[in-house]
Coordinates of C-alpha atoms in Angstrom, one line a residue:
M1 CA -5.9 -43.2 -11.4
P2 CA -4.2 -41.0 -14.0
T3 CA -0.9 -42.5 -15.3
N4 CA 0.9 -39.2 -15.9
L5 CA 1.3 -38.1 -12.3
P6 CA 4.8 -36.8 -11.3
P7 CA 7.1 -38.8 -9.0
E8 CA 6.6 -36.3 -6.1
Y9 CA 2.9 -37.2 -6.0
F10 CA 3.6 -40.8 -5.1
A11 CA 6.2 -39.7 -2.4
V12 CA 3.6 -37.4 -0.8
D13 CA 0.8 -40.0 -1.2
K14 CA 3.0 -42.4 0.8
R15 CA 3.3 -39.8 3.6
Y16 CA -0.5 -39.2 3.5
R17 CA -1.3 -42.9 3.9
A18 CA 1.1 -43.1 6.9
A19 CA -0.3 -40.0 8.6
T20 CA -2.0 -40.7 11.9
T21 CA -3.3 -37.3 13.0
T22 CA -5.9 -35.0 11.4
E23 CA -3.3 -32.2 11.1
E24 CA -0.9 -34.5 9.2
K25 CA -3.7 -35.7 6.9
I26 CA -4.6 -32.0 6.1
E27 CA -1.0 -31.0 5.5
T28 CA -0.2 -33.9 3.2
L29 CA -3.5 -33.6 1.3
E30 CA -2.8 -29.9 0.6
E31 CA 0.7 -30.8 -0.6
L32 CA -0.8 -33.6 -2.8
L33 CA -3.1 -31.2 -4.5
G34 CA -0.1 -29.0 -5.3
T35 CA 1.7 -31.9 -7.1
I36 CA -1.1 -32.8 -9.5
P37 CA -1.0 -31.2 -12.9
K38 CA -4.2 -29.4 -13.9
H39 CA -5.8 -31.1 -16.9
K40 CA -9.0 -33.0 -17.8
G41 CA -7.4 -36.4 -16.9
T42 CA -6.9 -35.3 -13.2
D43 CA -10.2 -33.6 -12.6
H44 CA -11.7 -36.6 -10.7
L45 CA -8.6 -37.2 -8.6
R46 CA -8.4 -33.5 -7.6
A47 CA -12.1 -33.4 -6.8
D48 CA -11.7 -36.6 -4.6
L49 CA -8.8 -35.1 -2.7
R50 CA -10.6 -31.8 -2.1
R51 CA -13.6 -33.7 -0.7
K52 CA -11.3 -35.6 1.7
L53 CA -9.6 -32.3 2.6
S54 CA -12.9 -30.7 3.4
K55 CA -14.0 -33.5 5.6
F56 CA -10.8 -33.4 7.6
K57 CA -11.0 -29.7 8.1
D58 CA -14.7 -30.0 9.1
S59 CA -13.6 -32.6 11.7
M60 CA -10.8 -30.3 13.0
Q61 CA -13.2 -27.3 13.3
K62 CA -15.7 -29.3 15.3
G63 CA -13.0 -30.5 17.6
K64 CA -11.9 -27.0 18.2
A65 CA -15.4 -25.9 18.9
G66 CA -15.8 -28.7 21.4
S67 CA -12.6 -27.8 23.3
R68 CA -13.7 -24.1 23.6
Q69 CA -10.3 -22.9 22.4
V70 CA -9.8 -19.2 21.5
S71 CA -9.9 -19.0 17.7
A72 CA -6.5 -18.4 16.0
F73 CA -8.3 -15.8 13.9
S74 CA -9.1 -13.6 16.9
I75 CA -6.2 -11.2 16.4
K76 CA -6.3 -7.9 18.2
T77 CA -5.4 -4.9 16.1
E78 CA -2.0 -3.3 16.9
G79 CA -0.4 -0.2 15.5
A80 CA -2.1 2.3 13.2
G81 CA -4.3 -0.2 11.5
Q82 CA -4.8 -3.8 10.4
A83 CA -4.5 -5.1 6.9
A84 CA -5.6 -8.6 5.9
V85 CA -3.3 -10.1 3.3
V86 CA -5.5 -12.4 1.2
G87 CA -5.3 -14.3 -2.1
P88 CA -5.1 -17.6 -3.9
A89 CA -2.6 -20.3 -3.2
N90 CA 1.1 -19.7 -4.2
S91 CA 0.5 -15.9 -4.9
G92 CA 3.4 -15.2 -2.5
K93 CA 1.5 -13.7 0.4
S94 CA 3.6 -15.4 3.0
S95 CA 6.9 -14.3 1.4
L96 CA 5.7 -10.7 1.3
V97 CA 4.6 -10.7 4.9
A98 CA 7.9 -12.3 5.9
A99 CA 9.9 -9.7 3.9
L100 CA 7.9 -6.7 5.3
T101 CA 7.5 -7.6 9.0
N102 CA 9.0 -9.4 11.9
A103 CA 6.6 -12.4 11.3
Q104 CA 7.8 -15.8 10.2
P105 CA 4.9 -17.4 8.3
E106 CA 5.6 -20.8 6.8
V107 CA 6.8 -20.2 3.2
A108 CA 6.8 -23.1 0.7
E109 CA 6.6 -23.7 -3.0
Y110 CA 3.5 -26.0 -2.7
P111 CA 0.0 -24.5 -2.2
F112 CA -1.8 -24.3 1.1
S113 CA 1.3 -24.2 3.2
T114 CA -0.4 -21.5 5.3
W115 CA -2.9 -23.0 7.7
N116 CA -3.3 -20.4 10.5
P117 CA -3.1 -16.6 10.2
T118 CA 0.2 -15.0 11.1
P119 CA 0.3 -11.3 12.2
G120 CA 3.4 -9.1 11.9
M121 CA 4.2 -5.4 12.2
M122 CA 5.3 -3.4 9.2
L123 CA 7.2 -0.1 9.8
I124 CA 6.2 2.8 7.6
E125 CA 8.8 5.4 8.6
N126 CA 7.8 5.9 12.3
V127 CA 4.4 4.2 12.2
Q128 CA 3.6 0.5 12.6
V129 CA 0.8 -1.2 10.6
Q130 CA -0.3 -4.8 11.3
L131 CA -0.3 -7.2 8.4
I132 CA -1.9 -10.6 8.8
D133 CA -0.9 -13.4 6.5
T134 CA -4.0 -15.6 5.9
P135 CA -4.7 -19.1 4.6
P136 CA -5.4 -19.2 0.8
L137 CA -9.0 -18.6 -0.1
N138 CA -10.5 -21.9 -1.2
R139 CA -14.1 -22.4 -2.5
D140 CA -14.1 -26.0 -1.3
F141 CA -13.6 -25.0 2.3
V142 CA -13.3 -21.8 4.2
E143 CA -13.0 -21.1 7.9
P144 CA -15.9 -18.9 9.1
D145 CA -13.5 -17.3 11.5
L146 CA -11.3 -16.3 8.5
I147 CA -14.2 -14.4 6.9
D148 CA -15.0 -12.7 10.2
M149 CA -11.3 -11.7 10.6
I150 CA -11.2 -10.1 7.1
R151 CA -14.4 -8.2 7.9
R152 CA -12.7 -6.7 11.0
A153 CA -9.7 -5.5 9.1
D154 CA -9.2 -1.9 8.0
L155 CA -7.8 -2.8 4.6
V156 CA -7.6 -5.8 2.3
L157 CA -4.3 -6.5 0.5
L158 CA -5.3 -8.9 -2.3
T159 CA -2.1 -10.6 -3.6
I160 CA -1.9 -12.1 -7.1
D161 CA 0.9 -13.6 -9.1
I162 CA 1.7 -11.7 -12.3
Q163 CA 3.2 -14.9 -13.7
A164 CA 0.1 -17.1 -13.3
S165 CA -3.2 -15.8 -14.9
P166 CA -3.5 -12.6 -12.9
F167 CA -6.9 -11.6 -14.3
D168 CA -8.4 -15.0 -13.3
Q169 CA -6.8 -14.8 -9.8
L170 CA -8.2 -11.3 -9.3
E171 CA -11.7 -12.0 -10.6
E172 CA -12.1 -15.3 -8.7
T173 CA -10.8 -13.9 -5.4
V174 CA -13.0 -10.8 -5.6
A175 CA -16.0 -13.0 -6.5
F176 CA -15.3 -15.3 -3.6
L177 CA -15.1 -12.4 -1.1
E178 CA -18.2 -10.8 -2.5
S179 CA -20.1 -14.1 -2.1
H180 CA -19.2 -13.7 1.6
R181 CA -20.4 -10.0 1.6
I182 CA -17.0 -8.5 1.7
I183 CA -17.2 -5.8 -0.9
P184 CA -14.5 -3.5 -2.4
L185 CA -15.2 0.0 -1.3
H186 CA -15.4 1.4 -4.9
R187 CA -18.2 -1.1 -5.7
Q188 CA -20.4 -0.2 -2.7
D189 CA -23.1 1.5 -4.9
G190 CA -24.0 -1.8 -6.4
F191 CA -24.8 -3.5 -3.1
P192 CA -27.4 -3.0 -0.3
Q193 CA -26.1 -0.6 2.4
D194 CA -26.9 -2.9 5.3
L195 CA -25.1 -4.5 8.2
R196 CA -24.7 -7.8 6.4
H197 CA -22.3 -6.2 3.9
T198 CA -18.8 -5.0 4.8
F199 CA -17.2 -2.4 2.5
L200 CA -13.4 -2.2 2.7
P201 CA -10.7 -0.5 0.7
F202 CA -8.7 -3.0 -1.4
L203 CA -5.1 -2.8 -2.6
I204 CA -4.1 -5.2 -5.3
L205 CA -0.5 -6.4 -4.8
V206 CA 0.7 -7.7 -8.1
N207 CA 3.5 -9.9 -6.8
K208 CA 6.5 -11.6 -8.4
V209 CA 7.3 -8.6 -10.7
D210 CA 10.9 -9.7 -10.5
D211 CA 12.4 -8.1 -13.6
E212 CA 11.8 -5.5 -16.3
N213 CA 9.9 -7.9 -18.6
L214 CA 7.5 -8.6 -15.9
D215 CA 7.2 -4.9 -15.2
E216 CA 5.9 -4.6 -18.7
D217 CA 3.4 -7.4 -18.1
Y218 CA 2.2 -5.4 -15.1
K219 CA 1.7 -2.3 -17.2
V220 CA -0.4 -4.3 -19.7
F221 CA -2.4 -5.8 -16.8
T222 CA -3.3 -2.4 -15.3
E223 CA -4.2 -1.0 -18.8
L224 CA -6.7 -3.8 -19.3
L225 CA -8.4 -3.5 -15.9
E226 CA -12.0 -2.4 -16.0
D227 CA -12.4 -1.4 -12.4
P228 CA -10.5 1.5 -10.8
W229 CA -8.4 -0.7 -8.6
H230 CA -5.5 0.6 -6.5
T231 CA -2.6 -1.6 -7.6
V232 CA 1.1 -1.8 -6.8
P233 CA 3.7 -4.1 -8.5
V234 CA 6.0 -5.7 -6.0
S235 CA 8.5 -8.5 -5.6
A236 CA 9.1 -10.3 -2.3
T237 CA 12.3 -11.7 -3.9
T238 CA 14.0 -8.4 -5.0
G239 CA 12.2 -5.9 -2.8
H240 CA 10.9 -4.1 -5.9
N241 CA 8.5 -1.2 -5.0
I242 CA 8.3 -2.1 -1.3
E243 CA 8.5 1.6 -0.2
Q244 CA 5.8 2.6 -2.7
F245 CA 3.6 -0.2 -1.4
K246 CA 4.1 0.9 2.2
W247 CA 3.0 4.5 1.5
T248 CA 0.1 3.3 -0.5
V249 CA -1.1 1.4 2.5
F250 CA -0.6 4.5 4.7
D251 CA -2.7 6.5 2.2
L252 CA -5.5 3.9 2.0
L253 CA -5.7 3.7 5.8
E254 CA -6.5 7.4 5.7
I255 CA -4.3 8.2 8.7
I256 CA -2.1 11.1 9.6
R257 CA 0.8 11.6 12.1
V258 CA 0.6 14.5 14.5
Y259 CA 3.4 15.4 17.0
S260 CA 3.0 16.9 20.4
Q261 CA 5.2 19.7 21.6
A262 CA 5.3 20.8 25.2
P263 CA 5.5 24.6 25.7
G264 CA 9.1 25.7 25.5
K265 CA 10.4 22.3 24.4
E266 CA 11.3 20.6 21.1
P267 CA 8.8 18.1 19.7
D268 CA 9.5 14.4 19.7
L269 CA 9.4 13.5 16.1
T270 CA 10.0 9.8 16.7
S271 CA 6.7 9.1 18.4
P272 CA 3.7 10.5 16.5
F273 CA 0.1 10.3 17.5
V274 CA -1.8 8.6 14.8
M275 CA -5.2 10.0 13.8
R276 CA -7.8 9.5 11.1
R277 CA -7.5 11.9 8.2
G278 CA -9.8 14.9 8.9
G279 CA -9.0 14.9 12.7
T280 CA -9.2 18.1 14.6
I281 CA -7.3 19.9 17.3
E282 CA -10.1 18.8 19.8
E283 CA -9.7 15.2 18.8
F284 CA -5.9 15.4 19.1
A285 CA -6.2 16.9 22.6
A286 CA -8.5 14.1 23.7
Q287 CA -6.0 11.6 22.4
V288 CA -3.2 13.2 24.3
H289 CA -5.2 13.4 27.5
Q290 CA -8.9 13.8 28.2
E291 CA -8.4 16.4 30.8
I292 CA -6.4 18.6 28.4
A293 CA -9.2 18.3 25.9
S294 CA -11.8 19.5 28.4
D295 CA -9.6 22.3 29.8
L296 CA -8.0 23.3 26.5
K297 CA -7.2 27.0 26.5
T298 CA -5.0 27.6 23.4
S299 CA -3.4 25.5 20.6
R300 CA -0.6 26.4 18.2
V301 CA 0.3 24.5 15.0
W302 CA 3.6 24.2 13.0
G303 CA 3.3 22.7 9.5
S304 CA 0.0 23.1 7.8
A305 CA -0.8 26.4 9.4
D306 CA -0.4 29.7 7.5
F307 CA 2.7 30.4 9.5
D308 CA 4.7 28.4 12.2
G309 CA 3.2 28.6 15.6
Q310 CA -0.2 30.0 14.4
M311 CA -2.9 29.9 17.1
V312 CA -5.9 27.8 15.9
G313 CA -9.3 26.8 17.2
R314 CA -10.6 23.4 18.4
D315 CA -12.1 22.7 15.0
Y316 CA -8.9 23.2 13.1
V317 CA -8.3 20.2 10.8
L318 CA -4.8 18.8 11.1
Q319 CA -2.6 17.4 8.4
D320 CA 0.1 14.7 8.3
G321 CA 3.3 15.9 10.0
D322 CA 1.8 18.8 12.0
V323 CA 3.4 19.7 15.3
V324 CA 0.9 20.9 17.9
E325 CA 1.4 22.7 21.2
L326 CA -1.5 22.5 23.6
R327 CA -2.1 24.7 26.7
A328 CA -4.7 23.9 29.3
K329 CA -6.4 26.4 31.6

């Protein structure tokens, strides 16, 4: 065993040896890995601990399959869209989700503190978007259900730490996802267009940009990127750029808000109907009520129309913030 291990390693190792359940073994092994410095002298020890961790996780997965429990990764989409928050250990995913939503994921300084996904709702003005904090992506072991959950998402929020080799984190995480056929949308031309591949928009959250010096590091980072990534510098600690991040998510989800106005009344601007960008009057009417769509007589639009209250046809393409009055036969 390496002789230069920190004191906290031995304290955690003592808890690992005393652990009696699989969950406790997994938790302490993950914490152990976080205490070991990375250098050549610890390679064998880290590899041995990762093998043990993989075996315990395999055992737990088989136990779950045998008990026919519903997977923790089967999370129903709520709100205007679902974004999977992914990334390497200690990138600050959980802190960001906790700061942005009503969720309370476990936040710790050691890696792999997140074991199960944690959903929470993020408010963007008057629209809610679901964020899901996920376990760190790990080449040694990955839950198949986690990969399936990311595939079902509308958007991938890839979180990296500006203070810890951000290029390596980005390249390794993207390579990992691509190895599981989850492909950034802007790279789709380089992959077969078949059902085995899932193409999703990616937003790179460059986290822990906590001061002006790190903001300069972010600028250098983006200047050196070769791919046309969407990026936002953020800080879960200071709240830096949180509003810009929210509206970037809104834009990448390609959604718009449309408000209904009953004839002779004021519109309710607190409860929009959420539609995909490019949505038409006919689609809006169907969302309000199917009978209105089938019996639609006239429709008027305030906002994107040439003048307020302009009468438009069923194929009129709506814009974010439009107010629509529908009249049925």
